[in-house]
Coordinates of C-alpha atoms in Angstrom, one line a residue:
M43 CA -37.6 2.5 72.4
S44 CA -35.3 0.8 74.9
P45 CA -31.4 1.4 74.6
S46 CA -31.0 -2.3 73.3
G47 CA -33.5 -1.8 70.3
I48 CA -31.6 1.7 69.4
Q49 CA -28.4 -0.4 69.5
V50 CA -30.0 -3.2 67.4
N51 CA -31.3 -0.8 64.9
K52 CA -27.9 1.0 64.7
L53 CA -26.3 -2.3 64.0
C54 CA -28.7 -3.1 61.1
I55 CA -27.9 0.0 59.5
V56 CA -24.3 -0.4 59.6
L57 CA -24.7 -3.8 58.2
I58 CA -27.0 -2.6 55.3
A59 CA -24.6 0.2 54.8
G60 CA -21.2 -2.4 54.3
V61 CA -23.4 -4.6 52.2
F62 CA -24.4 -1.5 49.6
A63 CA -20.7 -0.6 49.7
G64 CA -19.6 -3.9 49.2
V65 CA -22.0 -4.3 46.1
L66 CA -20.7 -1.2 44.7
V67 CA -16.9 -1.8 45.1
I68 CA -17.5 -5.3 43.1
Y69 CA -19.6 -3.8 40.4
R70 CA -16.8 -1.0 39.7
L71 CA -14.2 -3.5 39.6
W72 CA -15.8 -6.2 37.6
P73 CA -14.3 -6.8 34.2
G74 CA -17.5 -6.4 32.3
D75 CA -19.2 -7.9 29.3
S76 CA -16.7 -9.9 27.6
S77 CA -18.1 -8.9 24.4
K78 CA -16.8 -5.3 24.6
G79 CA -12.9 -7.3 24.0
D80 CA -14.1 -7.4 20.2
T81 CA -14.0 -3.4 20.0
K82 CA -10.0 -4.0 19.8
L83 CA -10.5 -5.1 16.5
T84 CA -12.3 -2.0 15.1
E85 CA -10.4 0.6 17.1
P86 CA -7.6 2.7 15.3
V87 CA -4.4 0.1 15.6
E88 CA -1.9 1.7 17.8
E89 CA 1.2 0.5 19.4
Q90 CA 0.7 -0.6 22.9
K91 CA 2.9 -1.0 25.8
M92 CA 6.8 -1.0 25.3
A93 CA 7.4 2.8 25.9
A94 CA 10.7 2.9 24.2
G95 CA 9.0 1.2 20.9
K96 CA 6.6 4.0 21.0
E97 CA 9.1 6.9 21.2
E98 CA 11.9 5.3 18.8
S99 CA 9.1 4.4 16.0
K100 CA 7.8 7.8 15.4
A101 CA 9.9 8.3 12.4
A102 CA 8.6 5.6 10.4
S103 CA 8.0 7.2 7.0
W104 CA 5.5 4.8 5.8
Y105 CA 2.9 4.9 8.8
T106 CA -0.3 6.5 8.2
E107 CA -3.9 6.2 9.6
F108 CA -5.3 2.5 9.2
V109 CA -8.6 1.8 7.9
D110 CA -10.7 -1.5 7.9
I111 CA -10.5 -4.0 5.3
P112 CA -13.3 -3.6 2.6
A113 CA -15.9 -5.9 3.1
D114 CA -15.9 -7.4 -0.4
L115 CA -12.2 -8.4 0.0
L116 CA -13.1 -10.0 3.1
S117 CA -15.7 -12.2 1.8
G118 CA -14.9 -13.3 -1.7
G119 CA -13.2 -16.2 -3.2
G120 CA -12.1 -19.5 -1.9
D121 CA -9.0 -21.9 -1.4
D122 CA -9.4 -23.1 -5.1
Q123 CA -7.1 -19.7 -5.9
V124 CA -4.2 -21.3 -4.1
K125 CA -2.0 -23.7 -6.3
E126 CA 0.6 -26.2 -4.9
V127 CA 3.8 -25.8 -6.7
V128 CA 7.2 -27.5 -6.1
V129 CA 9.6 -24.9 -7.4
Q130 CA 13.4 -25.9 -8.5
V131 CA 16.0 -23.8 -6.3
T132 CA 19.7 -23.8 -7.2
L133 CA 21.8 -23.0 -4.3
N134 CA 25.8 -23.4 -4.2
G135 CA 25.6 -25.6 -7.4
K136 CA 22.6 -27.8 -5.9
S137 CA 19.1 -28.2 -7.0
L138 CA 16.6 -28.2 -4.2
K139 CA 12.8 -28.6 -4.6
I140 CA 11.1 -26.4 -2.4
F141 CA 7.2 -27.0 -1.7
T142 CA 5.1 -23.6 -2.0
R143 CA 1.4 -22.6 -2.1
Q144 CA 1.0 -19.9 -4.3
A145 CA -2.0 -17.4 -5.1
N146 CA -2.2 -14.8 -7.9
P147 CA -4.4 -12.2 -8.2
K148 CA -7.1 -11.9 -10.8
G149 CA -6.3 -9.5 -13.9
S150 CA -3.0 -8.7 -15.6
E151 CA -1.7 -6.2 -12.7
T152 CA 0.1 -7.3 -9.6
H153 CA 0.8 -4.6 -7.1
L154 CA 3.3 -6.4 -4.6
D155 CA 5.3 -9.8 -4.1
V156 CA 4.6 -11.1 -0.9
L157 CA 6.6 -14.1 0.8
F158 CA 5.4 -16.0 3.5
L159 CA 7.7 -17.8 5.7
H160 CA 6.8 -19.7 9.0
G161 CA 7.9 -21.1 12.3
Q162 CA 9.5 -24.0 13.6
A163 CA 5.9 -26.0 14.6
F164 CA 4.3 -24.8 11.2
T165 CA 4.4 -25.0 7.5
S166 CA 3.0 -22.8 4.5
K167 CA -0.5 -24.7 5.3
N168 CA -1.1 -22.3 8.2
W169 CA -1.5 -19.1 5.7
L170 CA -3.8 -21.3 3.8
D171 CA -5.6 -22.4 6.6
I172 CA -6.3 -18.9 8.3
G173 CA -7.0 -17.4 4.7
T174 CA -4.2 -15.0 4.3
L175 CA -3.2 -15.9 0.8
N176 CA -6.6 -15.6 -0.6
L177 CA -7.2 -12.1 1.0
V178 CA -3.8 -11.1 0.1
A179 CA -4.5 -12.3 -3.5
R180 CA -7.7 -10.5 -3.9
C181 CA -6.0 -7.0 -2.6
G182 CA -4.1 -7.5 -5.9
H183 CA -0.8 -8.9 -4.6
R184 CA 0.8 -12.3 -5.2
A185 CA 1.0 -14.2 -2.3
V186 CA 3.7 -17.3 -2.0
A187 CA 3.9 -19.3 1.2
V188 CA 6.9 -21.5 1.4
D189 CA 7.7 -24.7 3.2
L190 CA 11.4 -24.0 4.6
P191 CA 13.9 -26.6 3.9
G192 CA 13.6 -29.6 5.9
Y193 CA 9.9 -28.4 6.9
G194 CA 6.4 -29.8 5.7
K195 CA 6.4 -31.0 2.4
T196 CA 10.0 -29.8 1.3
T197 CA 12.6 -32.4 2.4
D198 CA 15.5 -30.7 1.0
G199 CA 17.7 -29.2 3.8
V200 CA 20.2 -26.3 3.8
D201 CA 22.9 -25.6 6.5
S202 CA 22.9 -22.4 8.8
P203 CA 25.4 -20.3 6.8
S204 CA 23.3 -20.7 3.5
K205 CA 19.7 -19.6 4.7
G206 CA 19.9 -16.1 3.8
A207 CA 21.2 -17.0 0.4
F208 CA 18.5 -19.6 0.1
I209 CA 16.1 -16.5 0.4
G210 CA 17.8 -14.9 -2.1
A211 CA 17.7 -17.9 -4.4
L212 CA 14.0 -18.6 -3.7
V213 CA 13.0 -15.2 -4.9
K214 CA 15.2 -15.6 -7.9
A215 CA 13.5 -18.8 -8.9
L216 CA 9.7 -17.5 -8.2
K217 CA 10.8 -14.5 -10.2
M218 CA 9.7 -12.1 -7.6
T219 CA 10.4 -8.6 -7.6
R220 CA 11.5 -7.2 -4.2
P221 CA 8.8 -9.2 -2.2
V222 CA 7.4 -7.9 1.1
V223 CA 8.9 -10.7 3.6
V224 CA 6.5 -11.8 6.6
S225 CA 8.7 -13.5 8.8
P226 CA 7.5 -15.4 11.9
S227 CA 9.6 -17.1 14.8
M228 CA 12.1 -19.6 13.7
S229 CA 11.9 -17.9 10.1
G230 CA 13.8 -15.1 11.1
S231 CA 17.2 -17.2 10.7
F232 CA 16.2 -17.3 7.0
S233 CA 14.8 -13.5 6.7
L234 CA 17.4 -11.7 9.0
P235 CA 20.3 -12.8 6.8
F236 CA 18.8 -12.2 3.5
L237 CA 18.1 -8.8 4.3
F238 CA 20.9 -7.6 6.9
D239 CA 23.9 -9.1 6.1
Q240 CA 23.9 -6.1 3.7
P241 CA 21.8 -3.7 5.6
E242 CA 22.6 -0.7 3.3
T243 CA 21.1 -2.7 0.3
A244 CA 18.2 -4.2 1.8
E245 CA 15.6 -2.4 0.1
D246 CA 17.1 -3.5 -3.2
R247 CA 15.9 -7.2 -2.1
S248 CA 12.7 -6.4 -0.3
R249 CA 9.8 -3.4 -0.6
G250 CA 9.0 -4.3 3.2
Y251 CA 9.8 -6.4 6.3
L252 CA 7.0 -7.7 8.5
P253 CA 8.7 -9.9 11.4
V254 CA 6.4 -11.5 14.0
A255 CA 8.6 -12.1 16.8
P256 CA 11.5 -13.9 14.9
V257 CA 14.4 -15.4 16.6
A258 CA 18.0 -14.2 15.7
T259 CA 17.2 -10.6 16.2
S260 CA 20.2 -9.8 18.7
T261 CA 22.9 -11.0 15.7
Y262 CA 22.1 -7.8 13.7
T263 CA 21.6 -4.9 16.7
Q264 CA 25.0 -3.2 15.4
V265 CA 23.7 -2.8 11.6
Y266 CA 19.8 -2.2 11.9
S267 CA 20.8 1.6 11.8
K268 CA 22.3 1.2 8.3
S269 CA 18.9 0.1 6.8
K270 CA 15.7 2.5 5.8
I271 CA 13.5 -0.6 5.1
P272 CA 10.2 -0.2 5.8
T273 CA 9.2 -2.6 9.0
M274 CA 6.0 -3.4 10.7
I275 CA 7.0 -5.1 14.1
V276 CA 4.5 -7.6 14.9
Y277 CA 4.2 -9.7 18.2
G278 CA 1.5 -11.1 20.6
E279 CA 0.2 -9.5 23.8
K280 CA 0.8 -12.8 25.7
D281 CA 4.1 -13.5 24.2
E282 CA 6.4 -12.5 27.0
S283 CA 9.7 -14.1 25.4
L284 CA 10.4 -13.7 22.2
G285 CA 8.0 -11.1 21.5
A286 CA 9.7 -8.7 24.0
T287 CA 13.1 -9.6 22.7
S288 CA 12.4 -9.2 19.3
L289 CA 10.9 -5.7 19.7
K290 CA 14.0 -4.7 21.8
N291 CA 16.1 -5.3 18.9
L292 CA 14.3 -4.6 15.8
I293 CA 12.9 -1.2 16.9
K294 CA 16.4 -0.3 15.9
L295 CA 15.6 -0.4 12.6
P296 CA 14.9 3.3 11.7
N297 CA 11.8 3.1 9.7
S298 CA 9.9 0.4 12.1
K299 CA 7.0 0.7 13.8
P300 CA 5.7 -1.9 16.3
F301 CA 2.0 -3.4 16.5
V302 CA 0.9 -5.5 19.5
V303 CA -1.8 -8.3 18.7
P304 CA -4.4 -8.3 21.5
D305 CA -5.3 -11.9 22.9
A306 CA -2.7 -13.6 21.3
G307 CA 0.7 -15.4 22.2
H308 CA 3.7 -16.3 20.2
P309 CA 2.1 -17.2 16.5
A310 CA 0.0 -13.9 17.0
Y311 CA -1.4 -14.5 13.1
I312 CA -2.8 -17.7 14.0
N313 CA -4.3 -16.7 17.7
N314 CA -5.8 -13.5 16.1
P315 CA -6.0 -13.6 12.1
T316 CA -8.9 -11.0 12.2
F317 CA -6.1 -8.6 13.8
F318 CA -3.1 -9.5 12.2
H319 CA -4.8 -9.5 8.6
R320 CA -5.7 -5.8 9.6
L321 CA -2.4 -5.0 10.0
L322 CA -1.0 -7.0 6.9
Y323 CA -3.5 -5.1 4.6
N324 CA -2.8 -1.7 5.9
F325 CA 0.8 -2.5 5.4
L326 CA 0.6 -3.7 2.0
K327 CA -2.0 -1.1 0.8
I328 CA 1.0 1.6 2.2
I329 CA 3.8 -0.3 0.8
A330 CA 2.1 -0.6 -2.6
A331 CA 1.3 3.0 -2.6
H332 CA 4.9 4.6 -2.4
K333 CA 6.7 3.0 -5.5

């Protein structure tokens, strides 16, 4: 074979080897089947990212291994279980009409009272739409979602200094006993003063706190250490503003543990309700078991 022919063959071999190497690299770096993302919902729920959160939350007394929601709780019941109720709340000598959505468990026994608040762009209807109220009632708890003053179907308002007292008055009007408080975003301006204006006695007012990237968390950083209230800190994987800020502050609560909701932004419970419901189910199950 002529020298030119040998050079051509060598060039072909080099080109083939290059193409093969390129295909191999692409294969190894390719993200894979999108269906694999669904495994996030069945793997054990663990806190992710935020190394500080992992280290400071190991002592959470309430935490134990999480389980999946039983199939019968996921499949039973419809929206007819939820009732719309206007509640009269007395605050600072004034009577306020507060719109609520309520779901009561079947049977005579109620394990927990659970109070659902909402963010600025949302209302109690969101908890109805994603099935949270019915699910919580099927688990044996009383679920109440409220349109906070000035939002949704509640036209009466309250001034900022009275927001914490309003939650206390609402709990009294609803005849709830130390409700677990679920508080996303804007509602932190209500739930945080309710719990932490007097941090030492927060557990006298609530059996557990589930904040979802709430506002105003920096207000109470100096007193969080005085409260032992069981707290499940929740934030969306894609929430890089309030999610990160709230975690940084709330992790100072001694009995807290953080959990990130995958594929979710600021309203994490709406973006990924399946994952959020698993978190909520386990938190309520654990709290109810420790009376």
